[in-house]
Short mmCIF file of C-alpha atoms and ligand atoms in Angstrom, two decimals:
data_model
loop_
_atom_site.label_atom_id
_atom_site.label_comp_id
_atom_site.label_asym_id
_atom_site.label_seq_id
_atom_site.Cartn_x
_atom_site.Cartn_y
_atom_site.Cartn_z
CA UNK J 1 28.61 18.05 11.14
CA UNK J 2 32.35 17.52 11.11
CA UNK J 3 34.30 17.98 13.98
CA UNK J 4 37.42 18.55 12.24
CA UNK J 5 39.36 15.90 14.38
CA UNK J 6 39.38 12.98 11.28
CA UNK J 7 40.35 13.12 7.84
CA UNK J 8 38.13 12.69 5.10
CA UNK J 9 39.04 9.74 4.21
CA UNK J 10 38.67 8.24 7.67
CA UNK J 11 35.14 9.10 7.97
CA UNK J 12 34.75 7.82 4.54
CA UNK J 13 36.16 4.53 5.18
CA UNK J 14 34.41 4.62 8.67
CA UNK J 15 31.28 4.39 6.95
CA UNK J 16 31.91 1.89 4.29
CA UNK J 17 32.87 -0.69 7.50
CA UNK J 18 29.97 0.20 9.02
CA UNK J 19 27.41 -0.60 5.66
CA UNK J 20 29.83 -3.78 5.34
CA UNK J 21 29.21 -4.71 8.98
CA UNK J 22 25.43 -4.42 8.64
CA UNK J 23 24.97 -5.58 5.29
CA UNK J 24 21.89 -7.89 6.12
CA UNK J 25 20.07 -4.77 6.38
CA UNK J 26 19.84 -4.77 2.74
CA UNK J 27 19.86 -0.96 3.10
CA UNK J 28 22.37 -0.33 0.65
CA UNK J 29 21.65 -1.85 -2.88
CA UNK J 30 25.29 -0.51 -4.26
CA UNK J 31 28.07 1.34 -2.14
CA UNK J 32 30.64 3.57 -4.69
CA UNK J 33 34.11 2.55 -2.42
CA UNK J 34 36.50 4.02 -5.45
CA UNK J 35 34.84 7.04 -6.14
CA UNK J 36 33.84 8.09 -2.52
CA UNK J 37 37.40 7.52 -1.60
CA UNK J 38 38.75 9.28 -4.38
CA UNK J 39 36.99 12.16 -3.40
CA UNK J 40 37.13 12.02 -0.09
CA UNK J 41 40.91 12.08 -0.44
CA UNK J 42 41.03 14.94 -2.87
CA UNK J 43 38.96 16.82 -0.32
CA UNK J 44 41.76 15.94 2.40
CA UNK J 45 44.20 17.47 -0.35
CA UNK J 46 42.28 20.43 -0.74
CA UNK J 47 41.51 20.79 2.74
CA UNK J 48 45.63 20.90 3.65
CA UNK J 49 46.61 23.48 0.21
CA UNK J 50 44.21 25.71 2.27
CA UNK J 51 41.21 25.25 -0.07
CA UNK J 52 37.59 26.51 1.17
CA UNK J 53 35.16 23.63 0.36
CA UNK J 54 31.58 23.55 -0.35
CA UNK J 55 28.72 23.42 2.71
CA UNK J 56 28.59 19.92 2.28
CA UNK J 57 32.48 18.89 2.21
CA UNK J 58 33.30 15.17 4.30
CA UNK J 59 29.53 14.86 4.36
CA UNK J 60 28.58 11.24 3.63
CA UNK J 61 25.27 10.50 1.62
CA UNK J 62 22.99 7.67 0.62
CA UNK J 63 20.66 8.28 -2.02
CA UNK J 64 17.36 6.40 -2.60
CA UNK J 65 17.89 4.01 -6.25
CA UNK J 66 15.30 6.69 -8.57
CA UNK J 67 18.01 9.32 -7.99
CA UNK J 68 20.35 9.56 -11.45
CA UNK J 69 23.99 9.40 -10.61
CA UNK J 70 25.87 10.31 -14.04
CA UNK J 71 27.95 6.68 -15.11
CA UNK J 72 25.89 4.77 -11.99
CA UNK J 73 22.70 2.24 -11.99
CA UNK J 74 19.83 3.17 -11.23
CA UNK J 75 17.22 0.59 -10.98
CA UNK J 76 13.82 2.39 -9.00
CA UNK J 77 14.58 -1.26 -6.86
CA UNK J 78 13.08 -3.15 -10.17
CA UNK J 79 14.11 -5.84 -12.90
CA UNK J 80 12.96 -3.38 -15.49
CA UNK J 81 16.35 -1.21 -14.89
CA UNK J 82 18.55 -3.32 -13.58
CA UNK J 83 20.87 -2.58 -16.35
CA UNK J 84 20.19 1.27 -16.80
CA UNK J 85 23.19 3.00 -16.14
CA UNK J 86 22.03 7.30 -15.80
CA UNK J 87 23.31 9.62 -18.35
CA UNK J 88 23.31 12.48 -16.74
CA UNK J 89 22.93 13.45 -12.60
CA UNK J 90 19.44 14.21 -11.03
CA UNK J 91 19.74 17.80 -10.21
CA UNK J 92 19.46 16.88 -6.44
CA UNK J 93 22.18 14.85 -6.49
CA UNK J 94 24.16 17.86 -8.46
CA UNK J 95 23.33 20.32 -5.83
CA UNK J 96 24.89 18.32 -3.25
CA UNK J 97 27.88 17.47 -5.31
CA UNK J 98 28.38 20.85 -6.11
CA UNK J 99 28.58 21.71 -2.15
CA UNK J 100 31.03 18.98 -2.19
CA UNK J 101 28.82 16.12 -0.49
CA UNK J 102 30.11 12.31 -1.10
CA UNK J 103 27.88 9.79 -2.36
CA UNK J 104 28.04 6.87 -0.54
CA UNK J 105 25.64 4.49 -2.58
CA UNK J 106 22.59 3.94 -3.87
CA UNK J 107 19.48 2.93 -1.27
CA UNK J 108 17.13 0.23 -1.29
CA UNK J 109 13.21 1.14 -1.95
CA UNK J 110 9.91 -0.34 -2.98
CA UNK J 111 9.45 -1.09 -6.81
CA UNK J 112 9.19 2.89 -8.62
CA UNK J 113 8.38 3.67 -5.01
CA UNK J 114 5.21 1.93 -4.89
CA UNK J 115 4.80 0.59 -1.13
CA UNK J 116 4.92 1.23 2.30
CA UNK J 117 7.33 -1.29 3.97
CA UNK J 118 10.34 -1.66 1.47
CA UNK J 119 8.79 -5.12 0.71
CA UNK J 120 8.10 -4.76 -2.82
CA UNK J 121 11.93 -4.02 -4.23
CA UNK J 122 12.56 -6.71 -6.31
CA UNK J 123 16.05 -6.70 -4.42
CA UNK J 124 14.72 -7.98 -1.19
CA UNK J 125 13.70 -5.47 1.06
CA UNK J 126 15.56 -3.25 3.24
CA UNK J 127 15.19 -4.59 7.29
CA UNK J 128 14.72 -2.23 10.18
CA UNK J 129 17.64 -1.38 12.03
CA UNK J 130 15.98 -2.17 15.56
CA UNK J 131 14.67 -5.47 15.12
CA UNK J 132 15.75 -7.02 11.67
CA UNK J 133 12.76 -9.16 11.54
CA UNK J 134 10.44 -6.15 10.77
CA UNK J 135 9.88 -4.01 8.09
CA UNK J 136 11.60 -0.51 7.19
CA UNK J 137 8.84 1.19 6.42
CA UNK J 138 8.47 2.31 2.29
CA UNK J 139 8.88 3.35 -0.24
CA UNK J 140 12.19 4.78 0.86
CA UNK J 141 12.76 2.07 3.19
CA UNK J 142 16.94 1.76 2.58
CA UNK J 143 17.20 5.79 3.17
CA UNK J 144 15.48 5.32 6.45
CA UNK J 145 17.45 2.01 7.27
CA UNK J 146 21.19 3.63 6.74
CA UNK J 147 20.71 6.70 8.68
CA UNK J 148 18.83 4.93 11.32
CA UNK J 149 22.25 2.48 11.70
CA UNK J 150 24.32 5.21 11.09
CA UNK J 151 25.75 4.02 7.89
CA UNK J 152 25.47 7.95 6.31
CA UNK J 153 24.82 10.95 7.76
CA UNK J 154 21.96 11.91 5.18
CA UNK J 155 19.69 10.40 2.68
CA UNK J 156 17.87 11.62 0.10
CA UNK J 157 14.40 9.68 -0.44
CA UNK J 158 11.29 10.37 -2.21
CA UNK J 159 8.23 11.09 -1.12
CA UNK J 160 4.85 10.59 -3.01
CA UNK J 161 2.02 9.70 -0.51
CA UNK J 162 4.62 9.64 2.48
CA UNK J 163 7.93 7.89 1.20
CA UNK J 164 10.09 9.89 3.26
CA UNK J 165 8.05 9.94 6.19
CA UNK J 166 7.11 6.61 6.88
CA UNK J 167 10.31 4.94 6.64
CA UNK J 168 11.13 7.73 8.92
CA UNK J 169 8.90 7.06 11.96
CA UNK J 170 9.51 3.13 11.47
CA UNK J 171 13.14 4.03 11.98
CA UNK J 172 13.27 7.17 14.44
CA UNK J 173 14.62 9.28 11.72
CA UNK J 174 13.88 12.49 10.75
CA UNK J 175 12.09 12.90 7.41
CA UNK J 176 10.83 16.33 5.73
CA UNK J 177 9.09 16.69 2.49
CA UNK J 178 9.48 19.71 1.17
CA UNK J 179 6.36 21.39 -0.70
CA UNK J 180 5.79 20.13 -4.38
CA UNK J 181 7.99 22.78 -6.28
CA UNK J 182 10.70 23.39 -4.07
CA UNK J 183 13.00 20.83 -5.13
CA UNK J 184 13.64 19.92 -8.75
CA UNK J 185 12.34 16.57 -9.83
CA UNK J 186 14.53 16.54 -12.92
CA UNK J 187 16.62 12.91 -12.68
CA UNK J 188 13.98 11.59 -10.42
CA UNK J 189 12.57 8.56 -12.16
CA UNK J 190 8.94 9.51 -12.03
CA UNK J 191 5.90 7.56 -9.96
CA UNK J 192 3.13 10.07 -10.43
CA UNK J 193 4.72 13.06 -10.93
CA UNK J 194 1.85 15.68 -9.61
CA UNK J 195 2.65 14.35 -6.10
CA UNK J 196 6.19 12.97 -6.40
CA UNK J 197 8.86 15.17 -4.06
CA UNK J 198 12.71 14.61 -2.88
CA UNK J 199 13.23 14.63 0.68
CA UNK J 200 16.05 14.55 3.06
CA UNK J 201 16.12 11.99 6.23
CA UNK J 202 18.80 12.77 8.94
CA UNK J 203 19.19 11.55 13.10
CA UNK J 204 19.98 15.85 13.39
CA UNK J 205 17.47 18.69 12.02
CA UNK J 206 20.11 20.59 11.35
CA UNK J 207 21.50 17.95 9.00
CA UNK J 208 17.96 17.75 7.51
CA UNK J 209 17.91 21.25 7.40
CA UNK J 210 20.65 21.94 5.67
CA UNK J 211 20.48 19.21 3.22
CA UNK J 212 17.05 20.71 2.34
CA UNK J 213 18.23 24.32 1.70
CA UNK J 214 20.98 22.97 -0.57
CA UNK J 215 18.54 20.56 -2.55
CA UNK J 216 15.92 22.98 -3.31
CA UNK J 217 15.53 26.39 -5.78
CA UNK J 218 15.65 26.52 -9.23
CA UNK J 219 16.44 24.72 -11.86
CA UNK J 220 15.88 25.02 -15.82
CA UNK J 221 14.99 21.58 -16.20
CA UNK J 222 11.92 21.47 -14.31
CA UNK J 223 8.95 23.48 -15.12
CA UNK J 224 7.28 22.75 -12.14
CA UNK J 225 9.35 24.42 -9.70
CA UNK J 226 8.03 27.31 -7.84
CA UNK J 227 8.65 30.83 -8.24
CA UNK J 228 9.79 31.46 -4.65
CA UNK J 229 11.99 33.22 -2.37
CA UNK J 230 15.45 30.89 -1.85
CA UNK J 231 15.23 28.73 1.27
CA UNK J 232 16.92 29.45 4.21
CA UNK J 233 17.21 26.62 6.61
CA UNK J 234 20.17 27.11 8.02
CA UNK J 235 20.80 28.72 11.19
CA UNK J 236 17.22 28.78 12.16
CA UNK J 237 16.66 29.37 15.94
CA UNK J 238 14.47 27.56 17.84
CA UNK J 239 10.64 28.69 17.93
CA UNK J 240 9.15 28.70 20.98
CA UNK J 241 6.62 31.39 20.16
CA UNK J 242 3.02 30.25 20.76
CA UNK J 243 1.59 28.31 17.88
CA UNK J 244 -2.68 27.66 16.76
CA UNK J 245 -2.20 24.05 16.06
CA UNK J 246 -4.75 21.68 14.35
CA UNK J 247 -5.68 18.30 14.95
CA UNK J 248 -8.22 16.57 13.07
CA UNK J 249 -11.39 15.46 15.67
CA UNK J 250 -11.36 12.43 12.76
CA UNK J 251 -8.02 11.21 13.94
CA UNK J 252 -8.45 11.67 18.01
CA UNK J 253 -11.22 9.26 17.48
CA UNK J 254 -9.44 7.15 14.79
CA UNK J 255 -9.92 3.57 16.00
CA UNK J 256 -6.74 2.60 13.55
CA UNK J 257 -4.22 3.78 15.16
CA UNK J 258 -2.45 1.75 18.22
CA UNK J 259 -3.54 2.47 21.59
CA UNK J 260 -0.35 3.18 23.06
CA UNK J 261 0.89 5.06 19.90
CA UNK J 262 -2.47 7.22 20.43
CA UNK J 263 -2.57 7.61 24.46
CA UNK J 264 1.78 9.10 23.58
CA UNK J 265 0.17 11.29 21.04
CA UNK J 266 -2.48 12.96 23.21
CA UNK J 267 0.18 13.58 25.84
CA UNK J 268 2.33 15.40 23.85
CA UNK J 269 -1.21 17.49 22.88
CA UNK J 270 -1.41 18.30 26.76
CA UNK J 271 2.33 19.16 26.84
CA UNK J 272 2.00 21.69 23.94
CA UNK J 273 -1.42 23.16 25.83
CA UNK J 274 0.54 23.62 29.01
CA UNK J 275 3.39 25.23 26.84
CA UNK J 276 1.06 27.59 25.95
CA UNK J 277 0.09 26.83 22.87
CA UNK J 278 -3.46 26.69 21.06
CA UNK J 279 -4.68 23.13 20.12
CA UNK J 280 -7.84 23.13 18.38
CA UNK J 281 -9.54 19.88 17.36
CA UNK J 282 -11.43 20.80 13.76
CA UNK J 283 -13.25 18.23 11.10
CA UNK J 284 -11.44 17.02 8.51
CA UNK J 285 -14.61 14.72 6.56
CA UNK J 286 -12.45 13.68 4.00
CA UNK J 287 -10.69 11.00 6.22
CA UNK J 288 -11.78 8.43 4.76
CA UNK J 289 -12.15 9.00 1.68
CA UNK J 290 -8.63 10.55 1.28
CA UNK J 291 -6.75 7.10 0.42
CA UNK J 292 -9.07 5.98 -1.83
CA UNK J 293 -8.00 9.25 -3.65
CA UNK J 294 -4.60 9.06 -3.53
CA UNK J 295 -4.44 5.64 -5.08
CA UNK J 296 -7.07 6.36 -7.91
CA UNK J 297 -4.97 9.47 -8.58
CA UNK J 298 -1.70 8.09 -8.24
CA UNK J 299 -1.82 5.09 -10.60
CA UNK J 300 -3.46 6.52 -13.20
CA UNK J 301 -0.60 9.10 -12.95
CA UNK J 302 1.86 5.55 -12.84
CA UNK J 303 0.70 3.99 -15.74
CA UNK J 304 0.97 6.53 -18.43
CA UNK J 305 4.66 7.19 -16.43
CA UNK J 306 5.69 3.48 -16.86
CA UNK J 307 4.57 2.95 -20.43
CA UNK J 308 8.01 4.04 -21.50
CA UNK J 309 9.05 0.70 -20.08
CA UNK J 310 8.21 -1.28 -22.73
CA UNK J 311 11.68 -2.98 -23.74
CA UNK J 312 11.99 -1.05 -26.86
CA UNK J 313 12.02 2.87 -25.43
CA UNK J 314 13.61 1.82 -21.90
CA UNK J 315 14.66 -1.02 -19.64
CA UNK J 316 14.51 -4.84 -19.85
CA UNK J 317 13.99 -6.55 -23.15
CA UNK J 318 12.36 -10.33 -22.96
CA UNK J 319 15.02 -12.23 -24.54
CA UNK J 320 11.82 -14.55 -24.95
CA UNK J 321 9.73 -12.47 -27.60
CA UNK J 322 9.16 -13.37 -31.26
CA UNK J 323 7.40 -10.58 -32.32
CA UNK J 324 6.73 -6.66 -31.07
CA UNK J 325 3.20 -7.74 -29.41
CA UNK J 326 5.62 -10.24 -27.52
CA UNK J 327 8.13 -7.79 -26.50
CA UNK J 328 5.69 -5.73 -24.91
CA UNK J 329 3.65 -8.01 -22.93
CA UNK J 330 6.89 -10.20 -21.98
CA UNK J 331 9.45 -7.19 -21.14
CA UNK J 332 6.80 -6.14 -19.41
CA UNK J 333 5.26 -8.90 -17.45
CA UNK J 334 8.82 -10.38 -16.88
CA UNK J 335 10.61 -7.22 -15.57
CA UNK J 336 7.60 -5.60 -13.13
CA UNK J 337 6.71 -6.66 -9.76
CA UNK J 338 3.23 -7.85 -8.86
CA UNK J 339 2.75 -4.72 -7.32
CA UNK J 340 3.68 -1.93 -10.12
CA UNK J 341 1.91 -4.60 -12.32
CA UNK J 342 -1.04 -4.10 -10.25
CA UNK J 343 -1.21 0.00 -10.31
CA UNK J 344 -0.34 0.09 -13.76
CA UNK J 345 -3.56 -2.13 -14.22
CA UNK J 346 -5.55 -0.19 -11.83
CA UNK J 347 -4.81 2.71 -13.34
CA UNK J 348 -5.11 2.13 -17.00
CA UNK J 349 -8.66 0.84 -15.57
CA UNK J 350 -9.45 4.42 -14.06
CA UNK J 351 -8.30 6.03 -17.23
CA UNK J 352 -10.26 4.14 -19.59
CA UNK J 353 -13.11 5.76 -21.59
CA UNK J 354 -15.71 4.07 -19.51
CA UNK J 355 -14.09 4.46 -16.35
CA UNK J 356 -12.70 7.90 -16.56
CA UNK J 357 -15.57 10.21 -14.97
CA UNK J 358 -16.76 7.63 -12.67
CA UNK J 359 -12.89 7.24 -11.06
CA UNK J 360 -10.50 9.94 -12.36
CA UNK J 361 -12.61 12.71 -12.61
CA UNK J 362 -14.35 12.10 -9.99
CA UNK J 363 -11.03 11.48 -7.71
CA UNK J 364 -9.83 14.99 -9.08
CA UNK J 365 -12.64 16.77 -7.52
CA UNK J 366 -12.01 14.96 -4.32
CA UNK J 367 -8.78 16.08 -4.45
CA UNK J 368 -10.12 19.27 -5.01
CA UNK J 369 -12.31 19.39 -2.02
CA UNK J 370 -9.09 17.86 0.18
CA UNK J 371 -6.71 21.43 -1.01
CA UNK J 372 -9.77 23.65 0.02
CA UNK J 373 -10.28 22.50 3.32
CA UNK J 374 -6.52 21.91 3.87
CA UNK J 375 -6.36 25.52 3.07
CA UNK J 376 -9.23 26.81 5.13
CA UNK J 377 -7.35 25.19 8.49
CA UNK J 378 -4.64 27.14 7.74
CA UNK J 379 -6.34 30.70 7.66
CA UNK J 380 -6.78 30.18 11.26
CA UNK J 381 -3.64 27.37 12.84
CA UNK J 382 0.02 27.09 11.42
CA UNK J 383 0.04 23.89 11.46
CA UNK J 384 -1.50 20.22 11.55
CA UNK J 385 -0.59 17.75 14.19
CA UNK J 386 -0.97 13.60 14.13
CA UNK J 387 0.87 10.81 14.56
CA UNK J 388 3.00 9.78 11.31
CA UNK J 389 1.78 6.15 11.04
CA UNK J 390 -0.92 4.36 12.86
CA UNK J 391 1.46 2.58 14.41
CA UNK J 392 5.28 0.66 14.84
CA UNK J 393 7.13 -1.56 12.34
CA UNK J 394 5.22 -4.44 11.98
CA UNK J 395 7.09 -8.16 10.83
CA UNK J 396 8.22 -8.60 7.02
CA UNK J 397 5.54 -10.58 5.26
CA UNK J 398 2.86 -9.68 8.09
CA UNK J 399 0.77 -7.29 5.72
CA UNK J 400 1.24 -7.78 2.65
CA UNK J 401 -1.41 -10.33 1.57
CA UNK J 402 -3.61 -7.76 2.46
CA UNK J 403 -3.20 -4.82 0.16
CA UNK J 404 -6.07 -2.81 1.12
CA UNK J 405 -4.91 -2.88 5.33
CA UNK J 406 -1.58 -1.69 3.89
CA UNK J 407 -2.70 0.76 1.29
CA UNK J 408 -4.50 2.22 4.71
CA UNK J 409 -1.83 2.74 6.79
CA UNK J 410 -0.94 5.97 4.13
CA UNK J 411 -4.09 7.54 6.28
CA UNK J 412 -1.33 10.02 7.92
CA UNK J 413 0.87 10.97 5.17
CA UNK J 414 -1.31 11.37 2.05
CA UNK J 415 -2.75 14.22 2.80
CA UNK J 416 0.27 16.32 2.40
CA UNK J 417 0.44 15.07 -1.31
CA UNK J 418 -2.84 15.47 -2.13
CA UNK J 419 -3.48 19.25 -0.52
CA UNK J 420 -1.55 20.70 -3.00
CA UNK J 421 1.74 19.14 -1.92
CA UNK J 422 2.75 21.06 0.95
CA UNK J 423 5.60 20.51 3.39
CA UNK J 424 5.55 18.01 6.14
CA UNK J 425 7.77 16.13 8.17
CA UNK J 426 8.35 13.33 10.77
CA UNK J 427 9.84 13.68 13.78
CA UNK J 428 11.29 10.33 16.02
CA UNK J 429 9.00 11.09 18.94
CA UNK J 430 6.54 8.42 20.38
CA UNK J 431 8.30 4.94 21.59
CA UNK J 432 5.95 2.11 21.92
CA UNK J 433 6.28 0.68 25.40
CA UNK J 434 5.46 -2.59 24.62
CA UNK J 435 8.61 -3.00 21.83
CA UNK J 436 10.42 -0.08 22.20
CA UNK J 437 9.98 0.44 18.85
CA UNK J 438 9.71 4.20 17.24
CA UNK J 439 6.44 6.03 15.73
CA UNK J 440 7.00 9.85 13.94
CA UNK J 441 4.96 12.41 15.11
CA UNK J 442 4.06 14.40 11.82
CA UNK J 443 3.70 18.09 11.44
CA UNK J 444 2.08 19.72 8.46
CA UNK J 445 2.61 23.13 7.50
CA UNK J 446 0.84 25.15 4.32
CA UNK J 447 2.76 25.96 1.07
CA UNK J 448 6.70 27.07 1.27
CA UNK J 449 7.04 27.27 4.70
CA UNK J 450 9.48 24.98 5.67
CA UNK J 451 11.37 27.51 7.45
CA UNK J 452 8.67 27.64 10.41
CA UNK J 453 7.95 23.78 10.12
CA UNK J 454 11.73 23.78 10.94
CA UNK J 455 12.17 25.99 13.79
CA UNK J 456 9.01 24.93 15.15
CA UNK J 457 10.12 21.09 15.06
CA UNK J 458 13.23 22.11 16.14
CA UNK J 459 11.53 23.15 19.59
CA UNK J 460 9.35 20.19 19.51
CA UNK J 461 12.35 17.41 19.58
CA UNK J 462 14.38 19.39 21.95
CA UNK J 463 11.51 18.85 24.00
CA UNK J 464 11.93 15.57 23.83
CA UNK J 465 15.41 14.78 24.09
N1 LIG S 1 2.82 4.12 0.24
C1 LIG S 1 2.47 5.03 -0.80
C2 LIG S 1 2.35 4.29 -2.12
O1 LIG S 1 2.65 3.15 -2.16
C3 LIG S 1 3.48 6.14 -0.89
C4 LIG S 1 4.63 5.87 -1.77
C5 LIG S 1 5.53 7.05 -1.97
O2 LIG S 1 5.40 8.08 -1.31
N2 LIG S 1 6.43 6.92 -2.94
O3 LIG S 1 1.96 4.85 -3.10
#
């Protein structure tokens, strides 16, 4: 990544021009000037006694604001935690420190990552980089935003119905999501933590690659992680070896997605035939019901996560209150966004005795159904091809009085989440003639291989370039 030719320091300071000189991006909700510098310069120290750093050494990083940072805020982009300073460092975060990475600042994002354009942080939201009237895509939306203007070399997101990958194709990054278990979700303030995954978003795949290796494997503090073979991203070749590719006959005839967005997509299908590979259109029924799914699912998983916010156990207290009912309702109704209000409501209706079978049972079934036939493609292809989003950035403001048009545009990226959480990412393909504005084309691969997603992808955008 380095080229050896600058010091540490320069490249640090570089950067923190660079965020100053695009601040009305709103990417970056906090920078860390002292302590990047101080690092960066004891790196330059190290570098010059003859020292052997870490993997990650003069590497600059942004990481989205529900990573913990020992002795830094971390807010999830809300009221609720404006104040909460983190304790102790998300393992993620410790990984890369450990290879000697320097944390840049803390990114922007949608509310406890709840959104799909970056709208919802109660910070304002993070603008995209190529036309700063439109929006960055969400919930990761500031990740996306500083790599896409070159303001770090990496970000770490999150990724719970598509955080990292959205934000991604709005911006012409690359995003991966690695499957559920790879990477440790210990420091990771929680959305709904049977889908929630940290991801890495990078201009290079080898960046993304490597970031990825370094994140994931195991770690004591979260029982979730998989027993797996280490990752080894690094160094992967190129794979040009034929690949059985699915592509969902739902999606070809999707009328959602934009025209031009589409008629890019099947041309790069006809490329990939004429490179000799196998493209097989197969059913995927659960289409449309897959959203609906995610969202039942997701905020019931929310609101039993976000009770602890209750200004006594965590975050804001209503200096209002006069008694504990008060504190409650007013810490809580004061410090959360319309939007988290919303799921938490949504999903404490879903949860309810009456409700339960009829939504969350139910939902779990569907979910179910989704993991079985996500499962069955992949006895026969290697991987599952569409376009990330149905379309380009669209203008701040434009979508958002109408939740259920938004909530749809997830139609891409759930699925991933849903199927048992298995790797995907989003590559900066597809250009829209008419704005010039990115779209990602997504890959899916089944469970813990991220290693053949990679070299795979790694053929597909050298195509490209
Ligand atoms: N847009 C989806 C949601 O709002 C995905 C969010 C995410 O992946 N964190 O739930």
């Amino acid at each position: 990544m380095l080229s050896g030719k600058r010091s540490v320091v320069e490249v640090v300071q570089y950067f923190i021009k660079s965020i100053e000189s695009r601040s009305s991006l709103n990417a970056f909700l906090e920078v860390f000037e002292e302590d990047a510098l101080a690092q960066a310069k004891q790196q330059d120290e190290q570098l010059q006694a003859g020292k052997t750093l870490g993997k990650l050494f003069g590497v600059v990083v942004g990481i989205k604001d529900v990573l913990c940072y020992k002795g830094k805020t971390t807010t999830a982009g809300s009221t609720m935690l404006a104040n909460f300073k983190s304790i102790y460092n998300a393992t993620a975060v410790q990984k890369l420190l450990d290879e000697d990475a320097i944390i840049i600042g803390r990114l922007n994002c949608d509310e406890f990552a709840m959104g799909s354009t970056g709208e919802n942080s109660a910070f304002g939201p993070a603008k995209n980089a190529a036309d700063e009237s439109r929006v960055s895509g969400g919930s990761s939306g500031g990740s996306a935003v500083a790599v896409q203007a070159g303001l770090c070399h990496v970000s770490l997101g999150s990724d719970t119905g598509g955080s990292v990958r959205m934000p991604a194709s709005y911006c012409g990054v690359i995003g991966i999501k690695p499957t559920y278990g790879r990477v440790s979700r210990h420091g990771l303030i929680a959305y709904a933590s049977s889908f929630d995954q940290i991801g890495v978003m990078a201009n290079h795949i080898d960046d993304a690659a490597l970031v990825t290796e370094i994140i994931a494997g195991q770690d004591d503090f979260d029982s979730t992680l998989a027993d797996v073979e280490e990752l080894n991203l690094s160094n992967l070749k190129e794979d040009y070896s034929p690949k059985k590719i699915a592509v969902f006959k739902e999606v070809i005839e999707s009328e959602v997605i934009d025209m031009e967005i589409k008629a890019q997509f099947l041309q790069s299908l006809d490329k990939l035939k004429a490179a000799g590979h196998i493209i097989k259109e197969v059913s995927f029924p659960y289409l449309n019901q897959i959203v609906a799914t995610y969202y039942i699912l997701t905020t019931a998983e929310a609101s039993s996560n976000l009770a602890r916010y209750d200004g006594i156990h965590y975050g804001y207290r209503s200096p209002n209150a006069k008694n504990l009912d008060e504190t409650y309702v007013k810490s809580r109704s004061e410090a959360f966004g319309k939007e988290v209000q919303k799921r938490i409501m949504l999903g404490t209706f879903v949860l309810s005795s009456e409700n339960y079978d009829a939504y969350y049972t139910k939902a779990q079934k569907v979910r179910r159904l989704i993991d079985e036939t996500t499962q069955k493609i992949f006895e026969e292809h290697d991987f599952i091809i569409s376009p990330t989003t149905v379309g380009v950035a669209f203008p701040i403001g434009y979508k958002i009085t109408n939740p259920l048009e938004l909530y749809l545009s997830d139609i891409f990226t759930v699925q991933a989440n849903l199927a048992g959480g298995i790797p995907a990412i989003s590559l900066p393909i597809f250009i829209h003639p008419k704005n010039n504005l990115p779209c990602g084309l997504q890959l899916i691969a089944n469970k813990f291989q991220e290693a053949n997603l990679i070299a795979f992808s790694k053929y597909l955008f050298n195509q490209y370039q």
